[in-house]
Amino acid sequence: ALHVARTPEAQAGPAPLTAEEAVAVAQAEGLALMPSDNQTGYHGVCVDNDRKLRPFAAQVWRGDKQHRLGSFATAEQAALQIARALEVQERERERERERE
């Protein structure tokens, strides 16, 4: 298995989602991509012009720290990752409230 993990194909990871695929996945998962009036059109997504293959960066805040979730080929794919991260944060908050 180690020799497979070292191949360029394995290191590249899964193929990036198209914008349409990312929107469809968000809908299927019951998530909302948060619109914004920024350059990318989505909250928490910014453009990193130095990255040609994956120019859209996804970032969220946890407490007082900003966390980068990664770089993506489309703004919609980055927004999907943000929506997933925010969903996890909300579930964690709900669990904490239940413990109180």
mmCIF file of C-alpha atoms in Angstrom:
data_model
loop_
_atom_site.group_PDB
_atom_site.id
_atom_site.type_symbol
_atom_site.label_atom_id
_atom_site.label_comp_id
_atom_site.label_asym_id
_atom_site.label_seq_id
_atom_site.Cartn_x
_atom_site.Cartn_y
_atom_site.Cartn_z
ATOM 1 C CA ALA A 1 0.000 0.000 0.000
ATOM 2 C CA LEU A 2 2.876 2.369 0.687
ATOM 3 C CA HIS A 3 4.085 2.181 -2.898
ATOM 4 C CA VAL A 4 0.592 3.180 -4.099
ATOM 5 C CA ALA A 5 0.439 6.157 -1.719
ATOM 6 C CA ARG A 6 3.682 7.497 -3.158
ATOM 7 C CA THR A 7 2.495 7.587 -6.754
ATOM 8 C CA PRO A 8 1.708 11.021 -8.187
ATOM 9 C CA GLU A 9 -1.900 9.969 -8.746
ATOM 10 C CA ALA A 10 -2.390 9.032 -5.098
ATOM 11 C CA GLN A 11 -0.701 12.175 -3.819
ATOM 12 C CA ALA A 12 -2.865 14.396 -6.009
ATOM 13 C CA GLY A 13 -5.965 13.316 -4.084
ATOM 14 C CA PRO A 14 -9.457 13.153 -5.520
ATOM 15 C CA ALA A 15 -10.301 15.181 -8.605
ATOM 16 C CA PRO A 16 -11.590 18.652 -7.749
ATOM 17 C CA LEU A 17 -15.325 19.218 -7.936
ATOM 18 C CA THR A 18 -16.711 21.491 -10.599
ATOM 19 C CA ALA A 19 -18.742 24.463 -9.408
ATOM 20 C CA GLU A 20 -21.963 22.665 -10.323
ATOM 21 C CA GLU A 21 -20.900 19.480 -8.529
ATOM 22 C CA ALA A 22 -19.998 21.387 -5.359
ATOM 23 C CA VAL A 23 -23.396 23.120 -5.328
ATOM 24 C CA ALA A 24 -25.163 19.780 -5.873
ATOM 25 C CA VAL A 25 -23.182 18.135 -3.053
ATOM 26 C CA ALA A 26 -24.030 21.010 -0.700
ATOM 27 C CA GLN A 27 -27.719 20.635 -1.507
ATOM 28 C CA ALA A 28 -27.555 16.856 -1.044
ATOM 29 C CA GLU A 29 -25.908 17.328 2.365
ATOM 30 C CA GLY A 30 -28.449 19.967 3.385
ATOM 31 C CA LEU A 31 -25.814 22.702 3.552
ATOM 32 C CA ALA A 32 -26.040 26.302 2.404
ATOM 33 C CA LEU A 33 -23.154 28.017 0.653
ATOM 34 C CA MET A 34 -22.999 31.450 2.274
ATOM 35 C CA PRO A 35 -23.018 34.242 -0.332
ATOM 36 C CA SER A 36 -20.897 37.350 0.067
ATOM 37 C CA ASP A 37 -20.232 40.475 -1.939
ATOM 38 C CA ASN A 38 -16.491 39.749 -2.044
ATOM 39 C CA GLN A 39 -14.529 38.853 -5.193
ATOM 40 C CA THR A 40 -15.370 35.128 -4.963
ATOM 41 C CA GLY A 41 -19.043 35.493 -4.106
ATOM 42 C CA TYR A 42 -18.785 33.342 -0.961
ATOM 43 C CA HIS A 43 -18.175 34.105 2.721
ATOM 44 C CA GLY A 44 -14.751 32.935 3.909
ATOM 45 C CA VAL A 45 -13.422 32.265 0.409
ATOM 46 C CA CYS A 46 -10.594 34.350 -0.994
ATOM 47 C CA VAL A 47 -8.446 34.192 -4.105
ATOM 48 C CA ASP A 48 -4.757 33.292 -3.854
ATOM 49 C CA ASN A 49 -3.349 34.314 -7.235
ATOM 50 C CA ASP A 50 -0.080 32.484 -6.562
ATOM 51 C CA ARG A 51 -1.874 29.124 -6.753
ATOM 52 C CA LYS A 52 -2.850 28.404 -10.341
ATOM 53 C CA LEU A 53 -4.470 24.953 -9.976
ATOM 54 C CA ARG A 54 -6.319 25.677 -6.726
ATOM 55 C CA PRO A 55 -6.615 29.450 -6.401
ATOM 56 C CA PHE A 56 -9.548 29.574 -3.945
ATOM 57 C CA ALA A 57 -8.704 29.429 -0.243
ATOM 58 C CA ALA A 58 -11.283 28.553 2.425
ATOM 59 C CA GLN A 59 -10.899 30.082 5.886
ATOM 60 C CA VAL A 60 -12.979 29.950 9.066
ATOM 61 C CA TRP A 61 -12.678 31.424 12.534
ATOM 62 C CA ARG A 62 -12.683 29.221 15.631
ATOM 63 C CA GLY A 63 -12.692 31.331 18.721
ATOM 64 C CA ASP A 64 -10.148 34.068 18.118
ATOM 65 C CA LYS A 65 -8.062 32.107 15.593
ATOM 66 C CA GLN A 66 -8.379 31.916 11.847
ATOM 67 C CA HIS A 67 -7.967 28.451 10.294
ATOM 68 C CA ARG A 68 -7.252 27.776 6.650
ATOM 69 C CA LEU A 69 -9.191 24.753 5.411
ATOM 70 C CA GLY A 70 -7.267 24.409 2.176
ATOM 71 C CA SER A 71 -7.076 25.531 -1.425
ATOM 72 C CA PHE A 72 -9.603 24.507 -4.032
ATOM 73 C CA ALA A 73 -10.133 24.670 -7.778
ATOM 74 C CA THR A 74 -13.493 26.465 -7.531
ATOM 75 C CA ALA A 75 -14.985 29.021 -5.180
ATOM 76 C CA GLU A 76 -17.978 26.723 -4.739
ATOM 77 C CA GLN A 77 -15.783 23.836 -3.582
ATOM 78 C CA ALA A 78 -14.105 26.131 -1.044
ATOM 79 C CA ALA A 79 -17.528 27.372 0.113
ATOM 80 C CA LEU A 80 -18.645 23.745 0.520
ATOM 81 C CA GLN A 81 -15.728 23.061 2.857
ATOM 82 C CA ILE A 82 -16.619 26.152 4.876
ATOM 83 C CA ALA A 83 -20.250 25.045 5.127
ATOM 84 C CA ARG A 84 -19.111 21.621 6.354
ATOM 85 C CA ALA A 85 -16.771 23.171 8.932
ATOM 86 C CA LEU A 86 -19.488 25.502 10.213
ATOM 87 C CA GLU A 87 -21.892 22.561 10.499
ATOM 88 C CA VAL A 88 -19.347 20.726 12.672
ATOM 89 C CA GLN A 89 -18.844 23.838 14.813
ATOM 90 C CA GLU A 90 -22.596 24.161 15.327
ATOM 91 C CA ARG A 91 -22.907 20.503 16.402
ATOM 92 C CA GLU A 92 -20.054 21.001 18.882
ATOM 93 C CA ARG A 93 -21.820 24.067 20.337
ATOM 94 C CA GLU A 94 -25.072 22.106 20.659
ATOM 95 C CA ARG A 95 -23.290 19.285 22.518
ATOM 96 C CA GLU A 96 -21.741 21.798 24.911
ATOM 97 C CA ARG A 97 -25.157 23.378 25.551
ATOM 98 C CA GLU A 98 -26.643 19.948 26.303
ATOM 99 C CA ARG A 99 -23.913 19.290 28.878
ATOM 100 C CA GLU A 100 -24.700 22.526 30.749
#
